[in-house]
XYZ file of C-alpha atoms in Angstrom:
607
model
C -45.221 53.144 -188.704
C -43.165 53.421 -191.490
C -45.030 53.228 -194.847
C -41.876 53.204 -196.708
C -39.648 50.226 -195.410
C -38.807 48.357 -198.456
C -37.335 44.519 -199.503
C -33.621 44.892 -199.510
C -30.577 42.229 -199.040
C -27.374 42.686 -197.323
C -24.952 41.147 -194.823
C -24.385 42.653 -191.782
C -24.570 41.676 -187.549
C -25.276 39.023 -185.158
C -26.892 36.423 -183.221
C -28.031 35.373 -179.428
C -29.555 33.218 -177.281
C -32.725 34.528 -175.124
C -32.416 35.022 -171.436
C -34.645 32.978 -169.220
C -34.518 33.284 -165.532
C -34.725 29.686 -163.844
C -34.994 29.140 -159.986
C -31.504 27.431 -159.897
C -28.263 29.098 -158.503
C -26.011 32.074 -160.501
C -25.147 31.474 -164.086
C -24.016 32.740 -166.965
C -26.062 32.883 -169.771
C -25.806 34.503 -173.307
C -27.732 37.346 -173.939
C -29.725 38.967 -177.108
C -32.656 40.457 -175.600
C -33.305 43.690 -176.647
C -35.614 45.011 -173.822
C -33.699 43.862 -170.788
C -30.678 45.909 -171.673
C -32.929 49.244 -172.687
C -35.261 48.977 -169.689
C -32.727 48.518 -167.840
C -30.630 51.662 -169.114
C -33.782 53.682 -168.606
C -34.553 52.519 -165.228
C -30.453 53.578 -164.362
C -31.268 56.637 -165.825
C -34.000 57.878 -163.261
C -32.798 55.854 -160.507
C -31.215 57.359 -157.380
C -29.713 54.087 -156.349
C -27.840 51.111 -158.160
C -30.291 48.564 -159.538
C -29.898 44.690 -158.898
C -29.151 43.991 -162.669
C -27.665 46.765 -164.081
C -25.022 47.855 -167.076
C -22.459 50.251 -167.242
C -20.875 51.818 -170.471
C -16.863 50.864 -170.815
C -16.440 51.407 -174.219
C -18.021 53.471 -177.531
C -16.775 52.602 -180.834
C -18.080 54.569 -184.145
C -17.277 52.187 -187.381
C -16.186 53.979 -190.573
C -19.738 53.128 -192.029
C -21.329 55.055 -189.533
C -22.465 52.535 -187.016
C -22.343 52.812 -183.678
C -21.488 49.688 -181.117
C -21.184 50.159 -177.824
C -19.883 47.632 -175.156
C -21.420 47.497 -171.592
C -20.332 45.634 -168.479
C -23.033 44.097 -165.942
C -23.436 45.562 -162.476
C -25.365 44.054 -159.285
C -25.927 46.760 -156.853
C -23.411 48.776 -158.805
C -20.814 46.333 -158.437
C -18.896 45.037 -161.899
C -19.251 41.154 -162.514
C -16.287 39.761 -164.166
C -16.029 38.405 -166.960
C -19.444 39.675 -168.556
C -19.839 42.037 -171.696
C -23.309 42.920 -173.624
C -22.430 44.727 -176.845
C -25.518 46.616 -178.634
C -25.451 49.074 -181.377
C -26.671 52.187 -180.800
C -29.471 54.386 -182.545
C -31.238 57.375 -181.288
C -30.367 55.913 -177.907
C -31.779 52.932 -178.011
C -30.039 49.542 -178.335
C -30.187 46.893 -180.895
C -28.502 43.650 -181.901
C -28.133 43.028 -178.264
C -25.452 39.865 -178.081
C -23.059 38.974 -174.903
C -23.013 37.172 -171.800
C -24.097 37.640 -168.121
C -25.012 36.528 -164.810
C -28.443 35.334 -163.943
C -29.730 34.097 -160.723
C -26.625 36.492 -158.418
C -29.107 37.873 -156.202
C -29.844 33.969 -154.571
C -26.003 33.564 -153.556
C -25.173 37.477 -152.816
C -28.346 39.295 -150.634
C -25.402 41.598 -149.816
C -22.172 42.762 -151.603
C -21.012 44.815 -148.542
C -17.176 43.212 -148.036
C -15.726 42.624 -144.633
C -12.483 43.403 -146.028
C -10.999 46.490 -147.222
C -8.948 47.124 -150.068
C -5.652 47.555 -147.996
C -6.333 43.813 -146.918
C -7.446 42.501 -149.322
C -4.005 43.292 -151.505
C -2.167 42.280 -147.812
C -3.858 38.813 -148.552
C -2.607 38.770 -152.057
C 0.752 39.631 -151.274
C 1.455 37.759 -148.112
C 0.205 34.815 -150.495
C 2.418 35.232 -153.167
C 5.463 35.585 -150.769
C 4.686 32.224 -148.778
C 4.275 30.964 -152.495
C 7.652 32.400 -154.209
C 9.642 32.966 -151.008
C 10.725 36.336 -151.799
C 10.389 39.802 -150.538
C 11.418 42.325 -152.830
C 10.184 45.606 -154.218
C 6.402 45.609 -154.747
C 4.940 48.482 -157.159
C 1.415 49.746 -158.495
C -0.728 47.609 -156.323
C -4.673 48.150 -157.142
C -7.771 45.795 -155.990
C -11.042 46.381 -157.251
C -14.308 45.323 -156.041
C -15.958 42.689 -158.314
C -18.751 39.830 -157.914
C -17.459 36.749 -159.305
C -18.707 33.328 -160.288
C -16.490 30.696 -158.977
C -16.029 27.170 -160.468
C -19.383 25.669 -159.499
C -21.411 29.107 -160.480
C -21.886 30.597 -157.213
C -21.527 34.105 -157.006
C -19.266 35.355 -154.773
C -18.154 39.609 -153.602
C -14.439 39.259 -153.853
C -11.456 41.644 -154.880
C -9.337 41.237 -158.240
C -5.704 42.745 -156.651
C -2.712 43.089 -158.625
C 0.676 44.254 -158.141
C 4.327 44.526 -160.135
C 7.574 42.706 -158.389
C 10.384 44.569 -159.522
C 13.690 42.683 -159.582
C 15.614 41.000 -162.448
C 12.849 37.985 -162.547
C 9.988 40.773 -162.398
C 6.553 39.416 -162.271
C 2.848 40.874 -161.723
C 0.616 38.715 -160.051
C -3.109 38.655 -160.166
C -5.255 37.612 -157.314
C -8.944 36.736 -157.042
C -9.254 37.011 -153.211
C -12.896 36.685 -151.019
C -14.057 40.044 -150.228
C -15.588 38.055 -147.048
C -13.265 35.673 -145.485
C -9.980 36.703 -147.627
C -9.067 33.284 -148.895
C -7.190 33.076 -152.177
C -9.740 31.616 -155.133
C -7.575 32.051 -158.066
C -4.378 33.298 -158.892
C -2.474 33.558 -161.884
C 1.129 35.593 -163.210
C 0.314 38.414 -165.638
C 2.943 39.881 -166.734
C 3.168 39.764 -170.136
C 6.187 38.824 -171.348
C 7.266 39.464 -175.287
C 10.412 36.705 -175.254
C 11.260 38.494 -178.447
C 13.715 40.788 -179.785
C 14.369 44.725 -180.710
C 15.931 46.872 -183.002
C 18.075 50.237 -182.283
C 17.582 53.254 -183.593
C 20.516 53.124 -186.048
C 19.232 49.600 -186.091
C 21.665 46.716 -184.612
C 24.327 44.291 -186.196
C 21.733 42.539 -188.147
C 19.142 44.866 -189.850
C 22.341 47.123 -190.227
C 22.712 50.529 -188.763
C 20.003 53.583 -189.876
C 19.632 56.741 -189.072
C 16.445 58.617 -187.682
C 15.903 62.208 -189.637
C 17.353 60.269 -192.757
C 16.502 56.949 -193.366
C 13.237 57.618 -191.695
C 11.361 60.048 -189.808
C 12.863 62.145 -187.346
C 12.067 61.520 -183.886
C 8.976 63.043 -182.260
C 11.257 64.751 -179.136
C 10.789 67.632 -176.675
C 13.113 70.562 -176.525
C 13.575 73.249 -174.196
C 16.612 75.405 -174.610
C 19.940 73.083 -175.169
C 17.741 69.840 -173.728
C 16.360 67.811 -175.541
C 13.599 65.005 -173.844
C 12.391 61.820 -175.310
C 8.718 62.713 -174.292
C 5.646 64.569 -176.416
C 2.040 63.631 -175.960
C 1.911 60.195 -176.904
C 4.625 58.463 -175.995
C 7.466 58.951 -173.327
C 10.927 56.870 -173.082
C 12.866 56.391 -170.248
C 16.712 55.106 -169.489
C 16.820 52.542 -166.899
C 20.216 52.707 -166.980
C 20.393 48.660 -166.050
C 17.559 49.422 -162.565
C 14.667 48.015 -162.474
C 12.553 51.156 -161.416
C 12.464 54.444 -163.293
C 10.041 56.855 -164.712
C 11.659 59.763 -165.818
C 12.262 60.610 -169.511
C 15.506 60.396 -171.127
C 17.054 63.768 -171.973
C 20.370 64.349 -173.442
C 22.198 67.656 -174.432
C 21.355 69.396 -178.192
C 23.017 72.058 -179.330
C 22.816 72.749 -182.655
C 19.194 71.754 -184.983
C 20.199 68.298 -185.655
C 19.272 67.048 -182.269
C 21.401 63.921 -182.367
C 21.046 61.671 -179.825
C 24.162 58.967 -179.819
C 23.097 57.037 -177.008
C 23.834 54.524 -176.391
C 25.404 50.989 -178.089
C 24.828 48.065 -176.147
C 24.942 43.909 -177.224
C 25.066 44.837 -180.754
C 22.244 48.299 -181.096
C 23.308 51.532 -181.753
C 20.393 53.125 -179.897
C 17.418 51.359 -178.256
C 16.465 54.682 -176.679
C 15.951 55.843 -179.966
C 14.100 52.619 -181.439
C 11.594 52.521 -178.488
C 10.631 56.189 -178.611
C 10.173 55.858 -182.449
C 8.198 52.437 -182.589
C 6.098 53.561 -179.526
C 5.126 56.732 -182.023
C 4.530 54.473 -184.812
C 2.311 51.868 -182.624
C 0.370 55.142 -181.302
C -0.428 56.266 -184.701
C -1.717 53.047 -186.512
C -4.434 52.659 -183.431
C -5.155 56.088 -184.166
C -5.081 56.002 -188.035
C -6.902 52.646 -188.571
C -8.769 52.281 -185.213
C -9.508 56.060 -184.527
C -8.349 55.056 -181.016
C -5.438 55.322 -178.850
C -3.812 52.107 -177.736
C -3.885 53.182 -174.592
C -5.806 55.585 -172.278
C -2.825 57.009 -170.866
C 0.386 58.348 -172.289
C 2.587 55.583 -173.519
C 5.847 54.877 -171.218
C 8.993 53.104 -173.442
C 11.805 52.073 -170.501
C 14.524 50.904 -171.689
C 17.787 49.232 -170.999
C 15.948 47.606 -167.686
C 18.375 45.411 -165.378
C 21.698 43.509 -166.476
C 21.517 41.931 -169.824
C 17.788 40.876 -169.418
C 16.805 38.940 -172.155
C 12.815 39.804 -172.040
C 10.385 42.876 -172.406
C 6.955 43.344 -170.698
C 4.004 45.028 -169.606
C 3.463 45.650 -166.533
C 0.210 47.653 -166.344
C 1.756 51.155 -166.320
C 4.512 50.837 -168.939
C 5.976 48.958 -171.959
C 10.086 47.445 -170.634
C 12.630 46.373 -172.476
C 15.632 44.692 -171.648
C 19.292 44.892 -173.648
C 19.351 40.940 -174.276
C 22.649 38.834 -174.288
C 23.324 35.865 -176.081
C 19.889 35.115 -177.684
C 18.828 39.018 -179.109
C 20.382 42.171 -179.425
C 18.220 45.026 -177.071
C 14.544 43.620 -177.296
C 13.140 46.950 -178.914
C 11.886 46.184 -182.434
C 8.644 47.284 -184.179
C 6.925 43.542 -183.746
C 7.969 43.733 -179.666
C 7.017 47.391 -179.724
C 3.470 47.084 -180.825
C 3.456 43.537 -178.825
C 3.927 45.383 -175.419
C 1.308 48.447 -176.007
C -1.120 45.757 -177.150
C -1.289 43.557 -174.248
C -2.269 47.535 -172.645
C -4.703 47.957 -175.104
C -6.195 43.961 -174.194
C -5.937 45.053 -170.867
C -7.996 48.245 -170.769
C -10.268 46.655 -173.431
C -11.354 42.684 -172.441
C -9.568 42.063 -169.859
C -8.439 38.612 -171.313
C -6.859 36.918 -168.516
C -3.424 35.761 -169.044
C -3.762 32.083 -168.738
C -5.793 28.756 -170.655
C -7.036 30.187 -174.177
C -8.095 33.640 -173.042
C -4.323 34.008 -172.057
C -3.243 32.596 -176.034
C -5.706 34.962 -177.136
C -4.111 37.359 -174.991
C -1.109 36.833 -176.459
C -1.761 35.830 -180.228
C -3.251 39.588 -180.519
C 0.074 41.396 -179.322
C 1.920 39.339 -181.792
C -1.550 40.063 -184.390
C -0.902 43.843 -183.581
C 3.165 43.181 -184.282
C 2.919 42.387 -187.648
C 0.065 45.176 -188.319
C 2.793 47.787 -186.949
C 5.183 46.129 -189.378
C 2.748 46.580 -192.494
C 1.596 49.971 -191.164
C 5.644 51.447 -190.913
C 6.923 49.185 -194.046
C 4.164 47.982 -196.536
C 4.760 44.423 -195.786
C 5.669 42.025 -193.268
C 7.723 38.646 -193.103
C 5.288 37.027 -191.055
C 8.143 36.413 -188.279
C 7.646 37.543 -184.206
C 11.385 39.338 -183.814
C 13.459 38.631 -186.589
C 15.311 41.313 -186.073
C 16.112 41.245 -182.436
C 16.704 37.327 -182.998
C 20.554 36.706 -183.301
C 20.034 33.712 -185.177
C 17.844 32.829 -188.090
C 14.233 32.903 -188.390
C 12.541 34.465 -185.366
C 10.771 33.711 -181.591
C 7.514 32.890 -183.451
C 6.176 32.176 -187.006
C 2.821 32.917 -188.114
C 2.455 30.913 -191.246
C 3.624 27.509 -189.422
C 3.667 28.488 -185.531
C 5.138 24.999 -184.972
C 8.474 26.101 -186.395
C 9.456 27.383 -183.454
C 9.429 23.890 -181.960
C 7.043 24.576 -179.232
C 3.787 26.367 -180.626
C 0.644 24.795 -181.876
C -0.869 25.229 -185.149
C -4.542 23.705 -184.441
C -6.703 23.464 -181.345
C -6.744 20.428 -181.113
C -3.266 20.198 -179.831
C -4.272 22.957 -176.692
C -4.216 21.297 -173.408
C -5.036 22.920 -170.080
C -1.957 24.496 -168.399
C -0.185 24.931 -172.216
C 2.146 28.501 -172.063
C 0.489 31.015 -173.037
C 2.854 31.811 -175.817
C 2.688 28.529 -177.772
C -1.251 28.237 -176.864
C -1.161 31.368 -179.037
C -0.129 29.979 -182.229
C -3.708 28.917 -183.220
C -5.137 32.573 -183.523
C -1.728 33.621 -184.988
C -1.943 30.909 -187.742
C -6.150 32.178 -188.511
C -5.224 35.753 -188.783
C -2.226 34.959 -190.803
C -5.101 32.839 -193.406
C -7.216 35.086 -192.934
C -4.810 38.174 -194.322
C -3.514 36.202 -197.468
C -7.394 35.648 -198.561
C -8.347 37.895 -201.509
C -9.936 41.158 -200.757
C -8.155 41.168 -197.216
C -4.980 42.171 -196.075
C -2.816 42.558 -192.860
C -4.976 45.625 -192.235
C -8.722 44.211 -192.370
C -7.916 41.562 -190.184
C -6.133 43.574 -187.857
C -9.351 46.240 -187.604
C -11.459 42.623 -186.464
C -9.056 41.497 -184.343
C -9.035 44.669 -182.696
C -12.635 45.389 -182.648
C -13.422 42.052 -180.908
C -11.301 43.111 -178.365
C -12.727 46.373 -177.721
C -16.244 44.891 -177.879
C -16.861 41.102 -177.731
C -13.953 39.108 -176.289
C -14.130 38.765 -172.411
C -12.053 38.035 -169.601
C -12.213 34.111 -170.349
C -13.160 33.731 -173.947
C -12.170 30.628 -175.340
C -10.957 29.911 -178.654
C -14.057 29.906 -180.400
C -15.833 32.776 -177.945
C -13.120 34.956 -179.235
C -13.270 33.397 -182.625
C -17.166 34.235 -182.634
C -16.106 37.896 -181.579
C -14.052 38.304 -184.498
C -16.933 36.997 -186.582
C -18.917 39.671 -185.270
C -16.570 42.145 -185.797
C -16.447 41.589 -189.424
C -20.175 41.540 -189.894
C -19.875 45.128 -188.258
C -17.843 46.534 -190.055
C -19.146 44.696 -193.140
C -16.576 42.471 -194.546
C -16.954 39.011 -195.748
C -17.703 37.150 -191.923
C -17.994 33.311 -194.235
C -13.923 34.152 -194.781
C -13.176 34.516 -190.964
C -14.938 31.547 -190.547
C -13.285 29.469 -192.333
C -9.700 30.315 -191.487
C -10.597 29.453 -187.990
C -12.063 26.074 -188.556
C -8.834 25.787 -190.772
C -6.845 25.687 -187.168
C -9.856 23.929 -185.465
C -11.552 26.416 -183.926
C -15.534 26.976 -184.228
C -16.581 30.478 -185.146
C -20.355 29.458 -185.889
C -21.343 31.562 -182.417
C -23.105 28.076 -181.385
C -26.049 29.110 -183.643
C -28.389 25.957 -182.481
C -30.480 24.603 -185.645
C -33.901 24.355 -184.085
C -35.341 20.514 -184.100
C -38.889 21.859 -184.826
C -40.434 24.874 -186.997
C -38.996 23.473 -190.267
C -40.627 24.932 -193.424
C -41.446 22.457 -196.424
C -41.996 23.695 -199.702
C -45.805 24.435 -200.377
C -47.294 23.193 -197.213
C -47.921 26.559 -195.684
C -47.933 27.164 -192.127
C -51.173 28.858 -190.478
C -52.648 31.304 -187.437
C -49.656 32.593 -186.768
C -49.112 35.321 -184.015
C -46.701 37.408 -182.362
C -45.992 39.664 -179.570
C -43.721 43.753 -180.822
C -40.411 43.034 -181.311
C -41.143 38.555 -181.061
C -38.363 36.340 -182.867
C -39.864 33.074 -184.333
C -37.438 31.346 -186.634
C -37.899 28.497 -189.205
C -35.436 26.608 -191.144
C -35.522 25.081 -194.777
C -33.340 23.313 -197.184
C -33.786 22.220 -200.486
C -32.726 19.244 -202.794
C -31.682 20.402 -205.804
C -30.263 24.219 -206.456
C -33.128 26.446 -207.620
C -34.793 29.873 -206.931
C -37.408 29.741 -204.270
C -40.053 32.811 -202.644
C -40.551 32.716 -198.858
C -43.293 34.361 -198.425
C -45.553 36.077 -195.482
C -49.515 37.109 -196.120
C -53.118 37.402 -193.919
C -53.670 38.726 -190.553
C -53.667 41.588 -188.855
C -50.338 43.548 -187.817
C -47.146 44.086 -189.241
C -44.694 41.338 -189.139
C -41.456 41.606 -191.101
C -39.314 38.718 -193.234
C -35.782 37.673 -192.792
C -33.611 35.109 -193.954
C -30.376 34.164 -194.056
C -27.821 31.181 -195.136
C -26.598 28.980 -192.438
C -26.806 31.654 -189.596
C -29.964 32.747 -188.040
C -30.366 36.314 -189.520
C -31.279 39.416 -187.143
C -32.742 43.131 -188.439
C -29.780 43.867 -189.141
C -28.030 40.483 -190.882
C -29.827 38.632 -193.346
C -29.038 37.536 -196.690
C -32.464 39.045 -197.599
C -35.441 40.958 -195.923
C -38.967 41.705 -196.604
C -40.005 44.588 -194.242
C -42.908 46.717 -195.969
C -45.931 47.622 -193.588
C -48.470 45.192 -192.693
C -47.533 41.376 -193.226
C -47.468 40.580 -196.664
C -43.959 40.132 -197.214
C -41.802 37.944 -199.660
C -38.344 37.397 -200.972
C -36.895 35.539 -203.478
C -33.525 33.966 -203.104
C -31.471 30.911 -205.296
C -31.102 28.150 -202.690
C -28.607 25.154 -203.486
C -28.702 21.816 -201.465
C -26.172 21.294 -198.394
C -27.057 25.166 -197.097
C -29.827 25.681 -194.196
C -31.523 28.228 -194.571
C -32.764 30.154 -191.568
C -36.407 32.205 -191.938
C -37.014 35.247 -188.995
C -40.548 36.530 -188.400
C -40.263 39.601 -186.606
C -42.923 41.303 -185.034
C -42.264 45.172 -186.371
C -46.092 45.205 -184.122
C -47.731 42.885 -182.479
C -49.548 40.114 -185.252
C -52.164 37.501 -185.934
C -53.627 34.978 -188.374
C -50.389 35.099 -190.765
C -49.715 32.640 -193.096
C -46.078 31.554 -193.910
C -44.792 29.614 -197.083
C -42.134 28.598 -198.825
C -42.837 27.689 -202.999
C-alpha cells in the first residue's frame, strides 16, 4: 500500500459502462471493466490455444505527456469481431481506464467458426455479385478477404468474410463485401473507394495559384538519383506517371544531368507539373503524421499516381495507393495539398478504425480526410482558408467549406439534417463544421484539434461509429492528451451532435447535504458512484471516514470521474478522505468511491 498517495485535482480520461453477461443472444455492449481485459491478456499469455473471448493488440500510441494508450481488437477463438475496439492505458503492463465496445453472448450463435468456404470463394462470391449487380467485367486488382465474426442486423453472430477488391477502368470503384463464411450469401455490401471530388495543384503550381518553382520557392524535392536518372521515389513516398492508364506502379524517372535536377514534366489542363506536386505534398503529408503524431500515415510506403485515365475529374484511394486524375472542365490536375493529405488519410482511417464508408461512420470517414487537408495546409503554410480545393477548383470558392459546409449547396451543417443513405461527402459536413469551431476556440488551433481527431481514430472510433460514438472518441482523445474535453463538447452539440459518452445520471445514490450515508462496503477495485447538486453557488467538503480498508474519493463535474479524471481526488491510505470543491447550481456533480482494497463500515457525506 502506498502510504504516500495524496489529495490532488486534475482533468484527465474516461468513462464506461460495466459488462454483464445475460442469457439472451450476441450483443454488443460497452465495456470499462478493468479485470476482464487483464485476465484475459494473462490467460492469452500462457495459453497454447485461442481463448473464447480474447483481445489482440492493433495499435500502441505513446502521448507527449508520457502516457501510454493502447487499442485492442476482440477475438473469439482467435477470430477478429468487427467492429469492436477496447482502448486501455497502459502501466507496468497492466491496463487501466478500460473503455470500448464488444460482443457478449457469441459463443450461443457460433459453437464453431470453422468456414465451409475458402478465401478464393468467398472473394468469387463477392465478385460474381458485384458483376450481376453493375454488369461489367473489367480489370479486377488487389483482392483480399479476411476471416471475421460479425453481428448482423438482429445481433446474431455470424463467421463470414469481409472481401474487397479495386475495378480499374475510367469509373474505378472498390467494393466491399460482407459475405457468409457458411453458405456464401451476400449480407452487406457497400462501394469504398474513396473518392476526393476535389482539386490539385502542380508543382510550378497551375493557372490559378500561379506558377512556382520547387528548389526556390520551396523545398526541393525529396528524389532518388543514380547516375544521370533521376526517380521520384525515397523512403516515404513514391510517385508514379500513369501516363492516362489506369494501372501502373512504377516510379517516374526522368533524365538529370547537371545538379539542378529539373524535372519539366509535364503541363496538362492548366498545371505545370502534377508529378512534381504529388511527390512533394505526399512528403509534406508524411512528415506532419510524423512531426505531430510521431506516426506514419501509413504502414507502407506512400504511392502518388498520377495523371490516371483521360481527363478524369476525381482522385482516390484505393487501398494500395493515393490517384489522381488531370481534371477537365471543373479543376485543373486534382493534386493539391488539401486532396493530397485527403487521399493518405482515408489510408491512415483505413489501417486505423476501419470506419466503413457509408451512413455516419462513412461522413466521419470522410470529414477526417478533409480534417487532415486543412492540417497539411497549416502544417506547409501557417494558415489555412478553411476551403476543400480551392486551388484545384477552376471557379471560385472550393468543393467544400468548413466554416458553412452548406455553401457548397449540398452539405449539411447540423445532424439533424443526416438521413440514412445521405453521400458520404455532404454527411461529412457536420464533423467538418465541429473541428472547424473547435480550432477558432482560444487556446486551440488547427493543430490541437487535428492531434484529437487523429487520436480517436487510432484508438476509439470503430468501424460504425456514429456521430456522437466518434464525437465521444474525440472527447476522449482530448482528456488524453489533456486539453480542455468541455471545449470539444460543445462545438459538437453546436452541430447537434452528443459528445456526453451517454454518461447515464443514476436515479438512486443521490447525496444530500449533511444527511450522511452509512455501512458502506466494497469489493478491490469496486465503483459506487453518487451524485449531488446544490442550490445556490458555494464551497462544499465531500467527505469519506470509519471502517476498515482503504477506499479512495473522486469527483467530478457533470461526468462520472475515473482514477484517472476527476475534477478532484482524495486518495490517502485507509478511508478517511475529503475534498473541497466550489459547487454552483445547474452542475451535477458526480462522487466515485473506489475500493483502492476491499472496505467496510464507511461513512460518506457531503456538508
Amino acid at each position: 500500500m502506498n502510504l504516500q498517495r495524496q489529495t490532488s485535482c486534475k482533468i484527465a480520461v474516461l468513462l464506461g459502462t460495466s459488462v454483464g453477461f445475460s442469457v439472451h443472444a450476441a450483443e454488443m455492449v460497452k465495456v470499462n471493466d478493468n479485470k476482464l481485459l487483464f485476465q484475459s491478456l494473462r490467460a492469452q499469455s500462457t495459453s497454447i490455444t485461442p481463448l473464447e473471448t480474447g483481445f489482440s493488440e492493433i495499435k500502441k500510441v505513446v502521448l507527449p505527456n508520457g502516457k501510454t494508450k493502447v487499442r485492442y481488437q476482440q477475438t473469439y477463438l482467435g477470430v477478429p469481431v468487427f467492429n469492436t475496439s477496447v482502448v486501455a492505458t497502459l502501466s507496468n503492463n497492466k491496463p487501466s481506464d478500460v473503455y470500448g465496445v464488444m460482443a457478449k453472448g457469441v459463443n450461443r450463435d457460433l459453437p464453431s467458426i470453422t468456414p465451409k468456404l475458402s478465401e478464393k470463394e468467398a472473394i468469387l462470391a463477392a465478385i460474381t455479385s458485384h458483376q450481376i449487380l453493375a454488369n461489367n467485367n473489367h480489370n479486377i486488382e488487389n483482392k483480399n478477404a479476411k476471416l471475421m465474426v460479425k453481428l448482423d442486423d438482429n445481433q446474431t453472430a455470424k463467421i463470414v468474410y469481409l472481401v474487397d477488391f479495386f475495378i480499374a477502368s475510367e469509373h474505378p470503384e472498390r467494393p466491399f463485401y460482407i459475405v457468409d463464411a457458411i453458405n456464401g450469401d451476400i449480407l452487406e455490401h457497400w462501394n469504398g473507394l474513396n473518392h476526393a471530388k476535389a482539386s490539385g495543384m502542380g508543382p510550378g503550381g497551375n493557372i490559378k495559384t500561379s506558377e512556382y518553382i520547387y528548389g526556390l520557392d520551396f523545398d526541393g524535392l525529396p528524389i532518388s538519383k543514380v547516375g544521370t536518372t533521376c526517380t521520384l521515389e525515397n523512403a516515404a513516398v513514391k510517385t508514379v506517371n500513369l501516363n492516362n492508364a489506369t494501372e501502373g506502379n512504377t516510379a517516374y524517372q526522368y533524365n538529370c544531368i547537371d545538379d539542378d535536377n529539373y524535372n519539366y514534366f509535364r503541363y496538362v489542363n492548366g498545371a505545370f507539373s502534377p508529378l512534381n506536386d504529388a511527390h512533394y505534398f505526399g512528403n509534406v503529408v508524411f512528415d506532419m503524421y510524423q512531426d505531430w503524431m510521431n506516426t506514419s500515415p501509413l504502414n507502407f510506403q506512400l504511392t502518388m499516381r498520377v495523371h490516371y485515365g483521360s481527363e478524369y475529374e476525381n482522385a482516390f484511394w484505393n487501398g494500395s495507393s493515393m490517384t489522381f486524375g488531370d481534371g477537365k472542365d471543373r479543376f485543373y490536375p486534382l493534386v493539391d495539398i488539401n486532396v493530397s493529405a485527403h487521399e493518405v488519410s482515408h489510408g491512415f482511417t483505413e489501417q486505423n478504425s476501419g470506419l466503413v464508408y457509408k451512413d455516419m461512420s462513412g461522413g466521419i470517414n470522410e470529414a477526417f480526410s478533409d480534417i487532415a487537408g486543412e492540417a497539411a495546409e497549416y502544417y506547409l503554410r501557417g494558415k489555412v482558408d478553411w476551403i476543400v480545393g480551392s486551388d484545384i477548383f477552376k471557379s471560385e470558392g472550393g468543393l467544400r467549406y468548413f466554416d458553412q459546409p452548406s455553401k457548397d449547396g449540398q452539405s449539411i451543417d447540423h445532424a439533424s439534417q443526416y438521413y440514412d443513405g445521405m453521400n458520404v461527402h455532404f454527411s461529412s459536413g457536420v464533423f467538418n463544421r465541429a473541428f472547424y469551431l473547435l480550432a477558432n476556440k482560444p487556446n486551440w488551433g488547427v493543430r490541437k484539434g487535428f492531434e484529437i481527431f487523429t487520436l480517436a481514430n487510432q484508438l476509439y472510433w470503430t468501424a460504425n461509429s456514429t456521430f456522437d460514438e466518434g464525437a465521444c472518441g474525440v472527447v476522449k482523445a482530448a482528456e488524453d492528451f489533456g486539453y480542455t474535453f468541455k471545449d470539444v463538447e460543445n462545438a459538437f452539440n453546436s452541430v447537434g451532435v452528443d459528445a456526453s459518452c451517454g454518461s447515464p445520471i443514476p436515479n438512486d445514490n443521490v447525496l444530500i447535504k449533511w444527511e450522511p450515508i452509512t455501512d458502506l462496503s466494497g469489493s478491490e477495485n469496486s465503483k459506487t458512484y453518487y451524485i449531488f447538486n446544490v442550490d445556490k453557488a458555494s464551497t462544499v467538503m465531500v467527505s469519506m471516514a470509519g471502517g476498515k480498508g482503504d477506499a479512495d474519493l473522486y469527483i467530478r463535474a457533470n461526468r462520472k470521474p475515473t482514477t484517472s479524471a476527476f475534477d478532484c481526488s482524495s486518495n490517502r491510505s485507509g478511508n478517511d478522505e475529503m475534498c473541497y470543491l466550489y459547487a454552483q447550481p445547474g452542475i451535477t456533480y458526480y462522487v466515485l468511491i473506489h475500493g483502492y482494497t476491499r472496505y467496510t463500515k464507511l461513512t460518506l457525506r457531503l456538508d
